[in-house]
Amino acid sequence: MPQTPPFSAMFDSSGYNRNLYQSAEDSCGGLYYHDNNLLSGSLEALIQHLVPNVDYYPDRTYIFTFLLSSRLFMHPYELMAKVCHLCVEHQRLSDPSGDKNQIRKIAPKILQLLTEWTETFPYDFRDERMMRNLKDLAHRIASGEETYRKNVQQMIQCLIRKLAALSQYEEVLAKISSTSTDRLTLLKTKPQSIQRDIISVCSDPYTLAQQLTHIELERLNYIGPEEFVQAFVQKDPLDNDKSCYSERKKTRNLEAYVEWFNRLSYLVATEICMPVKKKHRARMIEYFIDVARECFNIGNFNSLMAIISGMNMSPVSRLKKTWAKVKTAKFDVLEHQMDPSSNFYNYRTALRGAAQRSLTAHSSREKIVIPFFSLLIKDIYFLNEGCANRLPNGHVNFEKFWELAKQVSEFMTWKQVECPFERDRKILQYLLTVPVFSEDALYLASYESEGPENHIEKDRWKSLRSSLLGRV
């Protein structure tokens, strides 16, 4: 079986391989080219272009781009049904008297296409209809040849393992969210003195940054590339007002990752607002500045941004007496790196540097690139919103989807990096399950630490004391 090359090798700097399409004409068989680049085509022609024959196998960048974007126009299972039909009809796989030699030439190509689909978009196959079609086509290929039978079994077993791992991961996430309680409830039942804080669990900022990187890479790894596109699925104008995803959008892992970012921000704010003594709060701020700096050095920009967000929350930033005790020079440098002005110019420069380092890396440690995720989603969202899916003549705007696939394929390279650091169960458990304050509880803790400064804050403090603590 041909080996699938790494994602980073798929797209060149222009967004796709320049030499994919050798066609003398500008338009051929419903596909429109310019300078050998596929720009647009009818949906039917694009589907035909996906299906291999004896003399042709689609380029890998095309397979990825079309499988990624086609779900904006039709269900994956509808595409799978069409692909199966074309394979069976064109290659006469259904004809028992068919030319065995012909089948021997085409079977490995069809099998390779199915393998690329199951490896890159495994979550499509959680749909029983997809699995049925896959098994049916694979069975037709394998029926005559022992070698193909083994390859088919291998492909299906690998797919089932991936789907089982995903179900397990979702169960763990559900368990974590069902046991989470508000830190304030805990404080009412346990005296402050026996409450643990993050420094008592992990005193070394470098180790904490490494454990955060474990969580980030694990959660990134479970996000399917299609989730970026499915987040934007709406009605296809040529589809008789029928939304092409009638069921709930399949973006659970993407949402879980965004929730993790929010949790980390609130955890940082909670750890800073909780200590009664000013010097302890200042020490906690300095500790998180060091953790953030280590995250930056590792290439973990998502945790870095979550920590900065937590420190910039109003209940934390208003603690002026606490901040007066903090050496803030290092924090200023980090804030400058993640400054949102000029469309996050400084961060994007740092990200490009990390991506470059990753490409030439000799160790897993240097390969790590964890982007600031909300900004990545925003970039993809604006790319999607800024261009139409269809051209005025009804053709699919493939130029747009090359660009979309280029962004998502870069993410695919980053999410496949193995975390090189040793896991520390105790620290991971704390980061993922320790209760955090709600926004109201954060404000209350902040006012209790450093009293209100004006009438608005005073009124808010009174109201929070009464609603959260039952005190007037």
mmCIF file with all atom_site columns, N, CA and C in Angstrom, residues 159-182:
data_model
loop_
_atom_site.group_PDB
_atom_site.id
_atom_site.type_symbol
_atom_site.label_atom_id
_atom_site.label_alt_id
_atom_site.label_comp_id
_atom_site.label_asym_id
_atom_site.label_entity_id
_atom_site.label_seq_id
_atom_site.pdbx_PDB_ins_code
_atom_site.Cartn_x
_atom_site.Cartn_y
_atom_site.Cartn_z
_atom_site.occupancy
_atom_site.B_iso_or_equiv
_atom_site.pdbx_formal_charge
_atom_site.auth_seq_id
_atom_site.auth_comp_id
_atom_site.auth_asym_id
_atom_site.auth_atom_id
_atom_site.pdbx_PDB_model_num
ATOM 1  N N  . LEU A 1 159 ? -9.424  1.885  11.764 1.00 0.00 ? 159 LEU A N  1
ATOM 2  C CA . LEU A 1 159 ? -10.537 2.841  11.880 1.00 0.00 ? 159 LEU A CA 1
ATOM 3  C C  . LEU A 1 159 ? -11.323 2.582  13.163 1.00 0.00 ? 159 LEU A C  1
ATOM 4  N N  . ILE A 1 160 ? -11.610 1.316  13.441 1.00 0.00 ? 160 ILE A N  1
ATOM 5  C CA . ILE A 1 160 ? -12.398 0.970  14.641 1.00 0.00 ? 160 ILE A CA 1
ATOM 6  C C  . ILE A 1 160 ? -11.633 1.373  15.902 1.00 0.00 ? 160 ILE A C  1
ATOM 7  N N  . ARG A 1 161 ? -10.292 1.181  15.888 1.00 0.00 ? 161 ARG A N  1
ATOM 8  C CA . ARG A 1 161 ? -9.479  1.600  17.050 1.00 0.00 ? 161 ARG A CA 1
ATOM 9  C C  . ARG A 1 161 ? -9.590  3.102  17.285 1.00 0.00 ? 161 ARG A C  1
ATOM 10 N N  . LYS A 1 162 ? -9.517  3.877  16.189 1.00 0.00 ? 162 LYS A N  1
ATOM 11 C CA . LYS A 1 162 ? -9.607  5.342  16.315 1.00 0.00 ? 162 LYS A CA 1
ATOM 12 C C  . LYS A 1 162 ? -10.961 5.765  16.892 1.00 0.00 ? 162 LYS A C  1
ATOM 13 N N  . LEU A 1 163 ? -12.026 5.128  16.406 1.00 0.00 ? 163 LEU A N  1
ATOM 14 C CA . LEU A 1 163 ? -13.374 5.501  16.870 1.00 0.00 ? 163 LEU A CA 1
ATOM 15 C C  . LEU A 1 163 ? -13.583 5.085  18.329 1.00 0.00 ? 163 LEU A C  1
ATOM 16 N N  . ALA A 1 164 ? -12.985 3.952  18.719 1.00 0.00 ? 164 ALA A N  1
ATOM 17 C CA . ALA A 1 164 ? -13.092 3.506  20.117 1.00 0.00 ? 164 ALA A CA 1
ATOM 18 C C  . ALA A 1 164 ? -12.357 4.477  21.033 1.00 0.00 ? 164 ALA A C  1
ATOM 19 N N  . ALA A 1 165 ? -11.170 4.936  20.592 1.00 0.00 ? 165 ALA A N  1
ATOM 20 C CA . ALA A 1 165 ? -10.384 5.901  21.389 1.00 0.00 ? 165 ALA A CA 1
ATOM 21 C C  . ALA A 1 165 ? -11.171 7.201  21.552 1.00 0.00 ? 165 ALA A C  1
ATOM 22 N N  . LEU A 1 166 ? -11.862 7.618  20.488 1.00 0.00 ? 166 LEU A N  1
ATOM 23 C CA . LEU A 1 166 ? -12.655 8.848  20.549 1.00 0.00 ? 166 LEU A CA 1
ATOM 24 C C  . LEU A 1 166 ? -13.794 8.705  21.561 1.00 0.00 ? 166 LEU A C  1
ATOM 25 N N  . SER A 1 167 ? -14.489 7.559  21.528 1.00 0.00 ? 167 SER A N  1
ATOM 26 C CA . SER A 1 167 ? -15.601 7.342  22.480 1.00 0.00 ? 167 SER A CA 1
ATOM 27 C C  . SER A 1 167 ? -15.099 7.382  23.916 1.00 0.00 ? 167 SER A C  1
ATOM 28 N N  . GLN A 1 168 ? -13.928 6.777  24.125 1.00 0.00 ? 168 GLN A N  1
ATOM 29 C CA . GLN A 1 168 ? -13.328 6.752  25.465 1.00 0.00 ? 168 GLN A CA 1
ATOM 30 C C  . GLN A 1 168 ? -13.004 8.174  25.934 1.00 0.00 ? 168 GLN A C  1
ATOM 31 N N  . TYR A 1 169 ? -12.417 8.955  25.038 1.00 0.00 ? 169 TYR A N  1
ATOM 32 C CA . TYR A 1 169 ? -12.057 10.349 25.337 1.00 0.00 ? 169 TYR A CA 1
ATOM 33 C C  . TYR A 1 169 ? -13.311 11.147 25.688 1.00 0.00 ? 169 TYR A C  1
ATOM 34 N N  . GLU A 1 170 ? -14.382 10.945 24.928 1.00 0.00 ? 170 GLU A N  1
ATOM 35 C CA . GLU A 1 170 ? -15.631 11.686 25.199 1.00 0.00 ? 170 GLU A CA 1
ATOM 36 C C  . GLU A 1 170 ? -16.221 11.305 26.553 1.00 0.00 ? 170 GLU A C  1
ATOM 37 N N  . GLU A 1 171 ? -16.074 10.018 26.921 1.00 0.00 ? 171 GLU A N  1
ATOM 38 C CA . GLU A 1 171 ? -16.559 9.582  28.246 1.00 0.00 ? 171 GLU A CA 1
ATOM 39 C C  . GLU A 1 171 ? -15.780 10.279 29.354 1.00 0.00 ? 171 GLU A C  1
ATOM 40 N N  . VAL A 1 172 ? -14.447 10.365 29.174 1.00 0.00 ? 172 VAL A N  1
ATOM 41 C CA . VAL A 1 172 ? -13.602 11.027 30.191 1.00 0.00 ? 172 VAL A CA 1
ATOM 42 C C  . VAL A 1 172 ? -14.015 12.494 30.330 1.00 0.00 ? 172 VAL A C  1
ATOM 43 N N  . LEU A 1 173 ? -14.234 13.172 29.190 1.00 0.00 ? 173 LEU A N  1
ATOM 44 C CA . LEU A 1 173 ? -14.643 14.588 29.217 1.00 0.00 ? 173 LEU A CA 1
ATOM 45 C C  . LEU A 1 173 ? -15.972 14.749 29.956 1.00 0.00 ? 173 LEU A C  1
ATOM 46 N N  . ALA A 1 174 ? -16.914 13.837 29.666 1.00 0.00 ? 174 ALA A N  1
ATOM 47 C CA . ALA A 1 174 ? -18.240 13.915 30.305 1.00 0.00 ? 174 ALA A CA 1
ATOM 48 C C  . ALA A 1 174 ? -18.100 13.724 31.814 1.00 0.00 ? 174 ALA A C  1
ATOM 49 N N  . LYS A 1 175 ? -17.224 12.780 32.211 1.00 0.00 ? 175 LYS A N  1
ATOM 50 C CA . LYS A 1 175 ? -17.012 12.510 33.638 1.00 0.00 ? 175 LYS A CA 1
ATOM 51 C C  . LYS A 1 175 ? -16.417 13.744 34.325 1.00 0.00 ? 175 LYS A C  1
ATOM 52 N N  . ILE A 1 176 ? -15.422 14.369 33.663 1.00 0.00 ? 176 ILE A N  1
ATOM 53 C CA . ILE A 1 176 ? -14.779 15.555 34.246 1.00 0.00 ? 176 ILE A CA 1
ATOM 54 C C  . ILE A 1 176 ? -15.812 16.663 34.448 1.00 0.00 ? 176 ILE A C  1
ATOM 55 N N  . SER A 1 177 ? -16.642 16.914 33.420 1.00 0.00 ? 177 SER A N  1
ATOM 56 C CA . SER A 1 177 ? -17.574 18.050 33.542 1.00 0.00 ? 177 SER A CA 1
ATOM 57 C C  . SER A 1 177 ? -18.695 17.742 34.544 1.00 0.00 ? 177 SER A C  1
ATOM 58 N N  . SER A 1 178 ? -19.041 16.450 34.726 1.00 0.00 ? 178 SER A N  1
ATOM 59 C CA . SER A 1 178 ? -20.126 16.143 35.673 1.00 0.00 ? 178 SER A CA 1
ATOM 60 C C  . SER A 1 178 ? -19.666 16.259 37.126 1.00 0.00 ? 178 SER A C  1
ATOM 61 N N  . THR A 1 179 ? -18.346 16.128 37.368 1.00 0.00 ? 179 THR A N  1
ATOM 62 C CA . THR A 1 179 ? -17.874 16.209 38.763 1.00 0.00 ? 179 THR A CA 1
ATOM 63 C C  . THR A 1 179 ? -17.427 17.620 39.148 1.00 0.00 ? 179 THR A C  1
ATOM 64 N N  . SER A 1 180 ? -17.421 18.561 38.161 1.00 0.00 ? 180 SER A N  1
ATOM 65 C CA . SER A 1 180 ? -16.890 19.884 38.504 1.00 0.00 ? 180 SER A CA 1
ATOM 66 C C  . SER A 1 180 ? -17.869 20.668 39.369 1.00 0.00 ? 180 SER A C  1
ATOM 67 N N  . THR A 1 181 ? -17.339 21.241 40.459 1.00 0.00 ? 181 THR A N  1
ATOM 68 C CA . THR A 1 181 ? -18.167 22.069 41.346 1.00 0.00 ? 181 THR A CA 1
ATOM 69 C C  . THR A 1 181 ? -17.524 23.445 41.450 1.00 0.00 ? 181 THR A C  1
ATOM 70 N N  . ASP A 1 182 ? -18.279 24.379 41.989 1.00 0.00 ? 182 ASP A N  1
ATOM 71 C CA . ASP A 1 182 ? -17.769 25.732 42.160 1.00 0.00 ? 182 ASP A CA 1
ATOM 72 C C  . ASP A 1 182 ? -16.874 25.776 43.400 1.00 0.00 ? 182 ASP A C  1
#
